[in-house]
PDB file of C-alpha atoms in Angstrom:
ATOM      1  CA  MET M   1      25.531  29.295 -34.414  1.00 97.00           C
ATOM      2  CA  LYS M   2      26.656  26.019 -33.044  1.00 98.00           C
ATOM      3  CA  LEU M   3      26.342  22.921 -35.194  1.00 98.00           C
ATOM      4  CA  THR M   4      26.323  19.494 -33.732  1.00 98.00           C
ATOM      5  CA  LYS M   5      26.462  16.416 -36.146  1.00 98.00           C
ATOM      6  CA  MET M   6      24.337  13.466 -35.045  1.00 98.00           C
ATOM      7  CA  SER M   7      24.264  10.158 -36.663  1.00 98.00           C
ATOM      8  CA  HIS M   8      23.415   9.839 -40.313  1.00 98.00           C
ATOM      9  CA  ALA M   9      21.367  12.778 -41.767  1.00 98.00           C
ATOM     10  CA  CYS M  10      20.613  14.599 -38.425  1.00 98.00           C
ATOM     11  CA  VAL M  11      22.153  17.775 -37.168  1.00 98.00           C
ATOM     12  CA  ARG M  12      21.215  20.086 -34.217  1.00 98.00           C
ATOM     13  CA  LEU M  13      21.632  23.797 -34.690  1.00 98.00           C
ATOM     14  CA  GLU M  14      21.806  26.136 -31.608  1.00 98.00           C
ATOM     15  CA  LYS M  15      21.471  29.864 -31.374  1.00 98.00           C
ATOM     16  CA  ASP M  16      20.551  32.328 -28.621  1.00 97.00           C
ATOM     17  CA  GLY M  17      19.617  29.481 -26.255  1.00 97.00           C
ATOM     18  CA  ARG M  18      17.296  27.764 -28.719  1.00 98.00           C
ATOM     19  CA  THR M  19      17.675  24.553 -30.750  1.00 98.00           C
ATOM     20  CA  LEU M  20      16.576  23.573 -34.236  1.00 98.00           C
ATOM     21  CA  VAL M  21      16.948  19.807 -35.199  1.00 98.00           C
ATOM     22  CA  LEU M  22      16.937  18.552 -38.804  1.00 98.00           C
ATOM     23  CA  ASP M  23      16.071  14.969 -39.870  1.00 98.00           C
ATOM     24  CA  PRO M  24      16.153  13.050 -36.603  1.00 98.00           C
ATOM     25  CA  GLY M  25      15.394   9.713 -38.149  1.00 97.00           C
ATOM     26  CA  GLY M  26      15.770   5.946 -37.312  1.00 97.00           C
ATOM     27  CA  PHE M  27      19.500   5.870 -38.094  1.00 97.00           C
ATOM     28  CA  SER M  28      20.073   8.766 -35.657  1.00 97.00           C
ATOM     29  CA  GLU M  29      20.404   8.634 -31.885  1.00 97.00           C
ATOM     30  CA  GLU M  30      17.169   7.812 -30.087  1.00 96.00           C
ATOM     31  CA  ASP M  31      17.242  11.148 -28.257  1.00 95.00           C
ATOM     32  CA  ALA M  32      18.373  13.229 -31.356  1.00 97.00           C
ATOM     33  CA  ALA M  33      15.208  15.329 -31.184  1.00 96.00           C
ATOM     34  CA  ALA M  34      15.030  15.654 -27.369  1.00 94.00           C
ATOM     35  CA  GLY M  35      14.988  19.126 -26.142  1.00 95.00           C
ATOM     36  CA  ALA M  36      14.410  20.665 -29.583  1.00 97.00           C
ATOM     37  CA  ASP M  37      12.355  23.792 -29.829  1.00 98.00           C
ATOM     38  CA  ALA M  38      11.681  23.115 -33.542  1.00 98.00           C
ATOM     39  CA  ILE M  39      12.148  20.064 -35.744  1.00 98.00           C
ATOM     40  CA  LEU M  40      12.539  20.214 -39.561  1.00 98.00           C
ATOM     41  CA  VAL M  41      11.930  17.016 -41.677  1.00 98.00           C
ATOM     42  CA  THR M  42      12.935  16.804 -45.293  1.00 98.00           C
ATOM     43  CA  HIS M  43      11.108  13.635 -46.317  1.00 98.00           C
ATOM     44  CA  GLU M  44       9.271  10.499 -45.149  1.00 98.00           C
ATOM     45  CA  HIS M  45      11.976   7.876 -45.402  1.00 98.00           C
ATOM     46  CA  PRO M  46      12.636   6.304 -42.039  1.00 97.00           C
ATOM     47  CA  ASP M  47      16.319   7.305 -41.857  1.00 98.00           C
ATOM     48  CA  HIS M  48      15.040  10.881 -41.829  1.00 98.00           C
ATOM     49  CA  PHE M  49      11.724  10.641 -40.097  1.00 98.00           C
ATOM     50  CA  HIS M  50      10.935   8.494 -37.055  1.00 97.00           C
ATOM     51  CA  GLU M  51       7.350   9.061 -36.042  1.00 97.00           C
ATOM     52  CA  GLY M  52       7.554   7.671 -32.488  1.00 96.00           C
ATOM     53  CA  ARG M  53      10.660   9.677 -31.575  1.00 95.00           C
ATOM     54  CA  LEU M  54       9.097  12.926 -32.900  1.00 97.00           C
ATOM     55  CA  ARG M  55       5.904  12.216 -30.941  1.00 97.00           C
ATOM     56  CA  ALA M  56       8.055  11.722 -27.784  1.00 96.00           C
ATOM     57  CA  ALA M  57       9.788  15.110 -28.331  1.00 96.00           C
ATOM     58  CA  LEU M  58       6.567  16.812 -28.873  1.00 97.00           C
ATOM     59  CA  ASP M  59       4.858  15.165 -25.834  1.00 97.00           C
ATOM     60  CA  ALA M  60       7.972  16.087 -23.616  1.00 96.00           C
ATOM     61  CA  ASP M  61       7.824  19.794 -24.603  1.00 97.00           C
ATOM     62  CA  PRO M  62       4.334  21.330 -25.301  1.00 96.00           C
ATOM     63  CA  ALA M  63       6.066  24.308 -26.942  1.00 97.00           C
ATOM     64  CA  ALA M  64       8.055  22.293 -29.457  1.00 98.00           C
ATOM     65  CA  GLU M  65       6.795  22.467 -33.055  1.00 98.00           C
ATOM     66  CA  VAL M  66       7.579  20.704 -36.377  1.00 98.00           C
ATOM     67  CA  TRP M  67       7.813  21.870 -39.914  1.00 98.00           C
ATOM     68  CA  ALA M  68       7.671  19.104 -42.651  1.00 98.00           C
ATOM     69  CA  LEU M  69       6.196  18.280 -46.071  1.00 97.00           C
ATOM     70  CA  ARG M  70       2.683  17.050 -46.277  1.00 97.00           C
ATOM     71  CA  SER M  71       3.279  13.259 -46.160  1.00 96.00           C
ATOM     72  CA  VAL M  72       5.007  13.716 -42.717  1.00 98.00           C
ATOM     73  CA  ALA M  73       2.849  16.503 -41.439  1.00 98.00           C
ATOM     74  CA  GLU M  74      -0.334  14.492 -41.945  1.00 97.00           C
ATOM     75  CA  GLN M  75       1.066  11.736 -39.596  1.00 97.00           C
ATOM     76  CA  LEU M  76       1.658  14.140 -36.725  1.00 97.00           C
ATOM     77  CA  ALA M  77      -0.826  17.104 -36.990  1.00 97.00           C
ATOM     78  CA  PRO M  78      -3.995  15.303 -35.674  1.00 97.00           C
ATOM     79  CA  ALA M  79      -2.354  14.635 -32.301  1.00 97.00           C
ATOM     80  CA  PHE M  80      -0.607  17.975 -32.146  1.00 98.00           C
ATOM     81  CA  PRO M  81      -3.031  20.713 -33.412  1.00 96.00           C
ATOM     82  CA  GLY M  82      -1.332  23.895 -34.261  1.00 97.00           C
ATOM     83  CA  ARG M  83       2.130  22.596 -33.767  1.00 98.00           C
ATOM     84  CA  VAL M  84       2.854  20.825 -36.908  1.00 98.00           C
ATOM     85  CA  HIS M  85       3.296  22.884 -40.134  1.00 98.00           C
ATOM     86  CA  THR M  86       3.115  21.750 -43.585  1.00 98.00           C
ATOM     87  CA  VAL M  87       5.629  23.410 -46.055  1.00 98.00           C
ATOM     88  CA  GLY M  88       6.746  23.148 -49.644  1.00 98.00           C
ATOM     89  CA  HIS M  89       9.096  24.706 -52.151  1.00 98.00           C
ATOM     90  CA  GLY M  90       9.271  28.386 -51.939  1.00 98.00           C
ATOM     91  CA  ASP M  91       7.834  28.770 -48.501  1.00 98.00           C
ATOM     92  CA  THR M  92       9.644  30.877 -45.776  1.00 98.00           C
ATOM     93  CA  PHE M  93       9.110  30.761 -42.018  1.00 98.00           C
ATOM     94  CA  THR M  94      10.740  31.414 -38.700  1.00 98.00           C
ATOM     95  CA  ALA M  95      11.321  28.423 -36.359  1.00 98.00           C
ATOM     96  CA  ALA M  96      12.805  28.806 -32.905  1.00 97.00           C
ATOM     97  CA  GLY M  97      14.367  32.081 -33.998  1.00 98.00           C
ATOM     98  CA  PHE M  98      15.946  30.692 -37.235  1.00 98.00           C
ATOM     99  CA  ASP M  99      14.859  32.070 -40.578  1.00 98.00           C
ATOM    100  CA  VAL M 100      14.110  29.161 -42.897  1.00 98.00           C
ATOM    101  CA  GLN M 101      13.577  28.981 -46.743  1.00 98.00           C
ATOM    102  CA  VAL M 102      12.364  25.797 -48.342  1.00 98.00           C
ATOM    103  CA  HIS M 103      13.939  24.555 -51.619  1.00 98.00           C
ATOM    104  CA  GLY M 104      13.229  21.473 -53.627  1.00 98.00           C
ATOM    105  CA  GLU M 105      10.429  19.242 -54.486  1.00 97.00           C
ATOM    106  CA  LEU M 106      11.426  15.630 -55.260  1.00 98.00           C
ATOM    107  CA  HIS M 107      13.634  12.891 -53.791  1.00 98.00           C
ATOM    108  CA  ALA M 108      16.650  11.853 -56.081  1.00 97.00           C
ATOM    109  CA  VAL M 109      16.050   8.951 -58.342  1.00 97.00           C
ATOM    110  CA  ILE M 110      16.957   5.646 -56.573  1.00 97.00           C
ATOM    111  CA  HIS M 111      15.700   3.542 -59.544  1.00 97.00           C
ATOM    112  CA  PRO M 112      13.280   4.474 -62.389  1.00 96.00           C
ATOM    113  CA  ASP M 113      11.025   1.592 -61.162  1.00 98.00           C
ATOM    114  CA  LEU M 114      10.552   3.217 -57.829  1.00 96.00           C
ATOM    115  CA  PRO M 115       8.207   6.257 -57.400  1.00 95.00           C
ATOM    116  CA  ARG M 116       9.771   9.411 -56.227  1.00 96.00           C
ATOM    117  CA  VAL M 117       8.596  10.841 -52.868  1.00 97.00           C
ATOM    118  CA  THR M 118       8.508  14.535 -51.992  1.00 97.00           C
ATOM    119  CA  ASN M 119      11.759  15.926 -50.652  1.00 98.00           C
ATOM    120  CA  VAL M 120      12.482  19.485 -49.384  1.00 98.00           C
ATOM    121  CA  GLY M 121      15.616  21.166 -48.410  1.00 98.00           C
ATOM    122  CA  TYR M 122      15.978  23.873 -45.782  1.00 98.00           C
ATOM    123  CA  LEU M 123      18.184  27.043 -46.096  1.00 98.00           C
ATOM    124  CA  VAL M 124      18.762  28.373 -42.665  1.00 98.00           C
ATOM    125  CA  ASP M 125      19.544  31.980 -41.565  1.00 98.00           C
ATOM    126  CA  ASP M 126      20.124  33.438 -45.170  1.00 97.00           C
ATOM    127  CA  GLY M 127      22.400  30.675 -46.296  1.00 97.00           C
ATOM    128  CA  LEU M 128      24.478  30.030 -43.164  1.00 98.00           C
ATOM    129  CA  VAL M 129      23.414  26.364 -43.488  1.00 98.00           C
ATOM    130  CA  PHE M 130      21.662  24.386 -46.222  1.00 98.00           C
ATOM    131  CA  HIS M 131      20.303  20.793 -45.646  1.00 98.00           C
ATOM    132  CA  PRO M 132      19.099  19.372 -48.935  1.00 98.00           C
ATOM    133  CA  GLY M 133      17.646  16.045 -47.558  1.00 98.00           C
ATOM    134  CA  ASP M 134      17.974  13.326 -50.187  1.00 98.00           C
ATOM    135  CA  ALA M 135      18.375  15.471 -53.319  1.00 98.00           C
ATOM    136  CA  LEU M 136      21.096  17.346 -54.840  1.00 98.00           C
ATOM    137  CA  THR M 137      19.034  20.591 -54.819  1.00 98.00           C
ATOM    138  CA  VAL M 138      20.829  23.831 -55.779  1.00 98.00           C
ATOM    139  CA  PRO M 139      19.069  26.551 -53.851  1.00 97.00           C
ATOM    140  CA  GLY M 140      20.015  29.486 -56.108  1.00 94.00           C
ATOM    141  CA  HIS M 141      21.253  31.350 -53.000  1.00 96.00           C
ATOM    142  CA  ALA M 142      24.743  31.761 -51.577  1.00 98.00           C
ATOM    143  CA  VAL M 143      25.476  28.989 -49.026  1.00 98.00           C
ATOM    144  CA  GLU M 144      28.103  29.177 -46.419  1.00 98.00           C
ATOM    145  CA  THR M 145      27.780  25.680 -44.942  1.00 98.00           C
ATOM    146  CA  LEU M 146      26.472  22.856 -47.156  1.00 98.00           C
ATOM    147  CA  LEU M 147      25.396  19.554 -45.506  1.00 98.00           C
ATOM    148  CA  VAL M 148      26.257  17.291 -48.313  1.00 98.00           C
ATOM    149  CA  PRO M 149      24.608  13.763 -48.424  1.00 98.00           C
ATOM    150  CA  VAL M 150      27.998  12.113 -49.071  1.00 97.00           C
ATOM    151  CA  GLN M 151      26.779   8.546 -49.771  1.00 96.00           C
ATOM    152  CA  ALA M 152      23.431   7.028 -50.565  1.00 96.00           C
ATOM    153  CA  PRO M 153      22.011   4.247 -52.701  1.00 95.00           C
ATOM    154  CA  TRP M 154      20.863   6.979 -55.146  1.00 96.00           C
ATOM    155  CA  SER M 155      24.193   8.681 -55.643  1.00 95.00           C
ATOM    156  CA  LYS M 156      27.763   8.339 -56.786  1.00 95.00           C
ATOM    157  CA  ILE M 157      30.816  10.402 -55.792  1.00 96.00           C
ATOM    158  CA  SER M 158      31.061  12.153 -59.103  1.00 97.00           C
ATOM    159  CA  GLU M 159      27.576  13.481 -58.689  1.00 97.00           C
ATOM    160  CA  VAL M 160      28.333  14.606 -55.122  1.00 98.00           C
ATOM    161  CA  ILE M 161      31.516  16.410 -56.299  1.00 98.00           C
ATOM    162  CA  ASP M 162      29.695  18.198 -59.115  1.00 98.00           C
ATOM    163  CA  TYR M 163      26.986  19.140 -56.634  1.00 98.00           C
ATOM    164  CA  VAL M 164      29.395  20.738 -54.259  1.00 98.00           C
ATOM    165  CA  ARG M 165      30.959  22.663 -57.278  1.00 98.00           C
ATOM    166  CA  GLU M 166      27.551  23.891 -58.452  1.00 98.00           C
ATOM    167  CA  VAL M 167      26.433  25.119 -54.943  1.00 98.00           C
ATOM    168  CA  GLY M 168      29.841  26.667 -54.312  1.00 98.00           C
ATOM    169  CA  PRO M 169      29.673  26.803 -50.475  1.00 98.00           C
ATOM    170  CA  ARG M 170      32.457  27.975 -48.301  1.00 98.00           C
ATOM    171  CA  ARG M 171      32.581  24.756 -46.409  1.00 98.00           C
ATOM    172  CA  VAL M 172      31.050  21.294 -46.581  1.00 98.00           C
ATOM    173  CA  TYR M 173      30.173  18.951 -43.881  1.00 98.00           C
ATOM    174  CA  ASP M 174      29.202  15.360 -44.566  1.00 97.00           C
ATOM    175  CA  VAL M 175      25.726  13.989 -43.703  1.00 98.00           C
ATOM    176  CA  HIS M 176      23.904  10.864 -44.791  1.00 98.00           C
ATOM    177  CA  ASP M 177      26.944   8.783 -44.062  1.00 96.00           C
ATOM    178  CA  ALA M 178      25.736   5.818 -41.880  1.00 96.00           C
ATOM    179  CA  LEU M 179      26.314   3.345 -44.670  1.00 93.00           C
ATOM    180  CA  LEU M 180      29.947   4.343 -44.984  1.00 94.00           C
ATOM    181  CA  THR M 181      32.569   2.161 -43.030  1.00 94.00           C
ATOM    182  CA  ASP M 182      35.535   3.824 -41.369  1.00 92.00           C
ATOM    183  CA  LEU M 183      37.690   1.851 -44.002  1.00 94.00           C
ATOM    184  CA  ALA M 184      35.909   3.703 -46.860  1.00 92.00           C
ATOM    185  CA  ARG M 185      35.709   7.236 -45.458  1.00 93.00           C
ATOM    186  CA  PRO M 186      39.233   8.255 -46.498  1.00 94.00           C
ATOM    187  CA  ILE M 187      38.379   7.688 -50.146  1.00 94.00           C
ATOM    188  CA  TYR M 188      35.316  10.010 -49.993  1.00 95.00           C
ATOM    189  CA  ASP M 189      37.301  12.518 -47.834  1.00 95.00           C
ATOM    190  CA  THR M 190      40.086  12.627 -50.528  1.00 95.00           C
ATOM    191  CA  HIS M 191      37.938  13.045 -53.424  1.00 96.00           C
ATOM    192  CA  LEU M 192      35.591  15.659 -51.965  1.00 96.00           C
ATOM    193  CA  GLY M 193      38.664  17.502 -50.522  1.00 95.00           C
ATOM    194  CA  ASN M 194      40.574  17.595 -53.721  1.00 96.00           C
ATOM    195  CA  LEU M 195      37.853  17.970 -56.312  1.00 97.00           C
ATOM    196  CA  GLY M 196      34.931  19.717 -54.639  1.00 97.00           C
ATOM    197  CA  GLY M 197      36.363  23.199 -54.608  1.00 97.00           C
ATOM    198  CA  SER M 198      35.255  23.939 -51.089  1.00 97.00           C
ATOM    199  CA  GLU M 199      36.702  23.243 -47.542  1.00 97.00           C
ATOM    200  CA  HIS M 200      35.605  19.731 -46.844  1.00 97.00           C
ATOM    201  CA  LEU M 201      35.107  18.894 -43.167  1.00 96.00           C
ATOM    202  CA  ARG M 202      33.846  15.891 -41.271  1.00 94.00           C
ATOM    203  CA  LEU M 203      32.393  15.596 -37.716  1.00 96.00           C
ATOM    204  CA  ALA M 204      31.894  12.382 -35.892  1.00 95.00           C
ATOM    205  CA  PRO M 205      28.367  11.923 -34.208  1.00 96.00           C
ATOM    206  CA  GLY M 206      28.282  14.315 -31.284  1.00 97.00           C
ATOM    207  CA  GLY M 207      30.972  16.501 -32.736  1.00 98.00           C
ATOM    208  CA  THR M 208      30.456  20.245 -32.937  1.00 98.00           C
ATOM    209  CA  ALA M 209      31.502  23.179 -34.870  1.00 98.00           C
ATOM    210  CA  ASP M 210      30.858  27.028 -34.517  1.00 97.00           C
ATOM    211  CA  LEU M 211      29.597  28.625 -37.727  1.00 97.00           C
TER     212      LEU M 211
END
């Protein structure tokens, strides 16, 4: 499987000539979802879900499909009958040849005064990749490659480190990193690399890795 890091929380996975895209939001490239056979969305926040760009991807390819939680699926399903699928915790499905399990139910707490939206994570191909969205969800399954939300308004580095330790993946790639400056990146790299207990790796937008 080939992994391509897009900006912020978006990644593209390619296998056997087919492409699965996760969380092509407003902080990612405008064409992040272009050419995808299947698109997965973890939650409704605009840095993870950009309705206009998903509609454009679905319009461009009549065979493309979307899997998402209800709050996102309801915005797209009427215009694309049969191509938008609602999923929740515990569901399993196959999308573009990738086997997917759904884990998690709620977004991390930003502040007690703010209501928590639904958030799901996607475990792909029996744990080869796990994208938790905006939550520190532990899938209860062995994970080879964890896409860790390295920096967010709702997290601190000690929580991220403890999350990596609890999941115990073979390797970690940063996502959810658009708010980090290049000046600050080495601080996060050092702490995660030294304390997380897993191989910590980072890709610039457009960078790729073979899993």
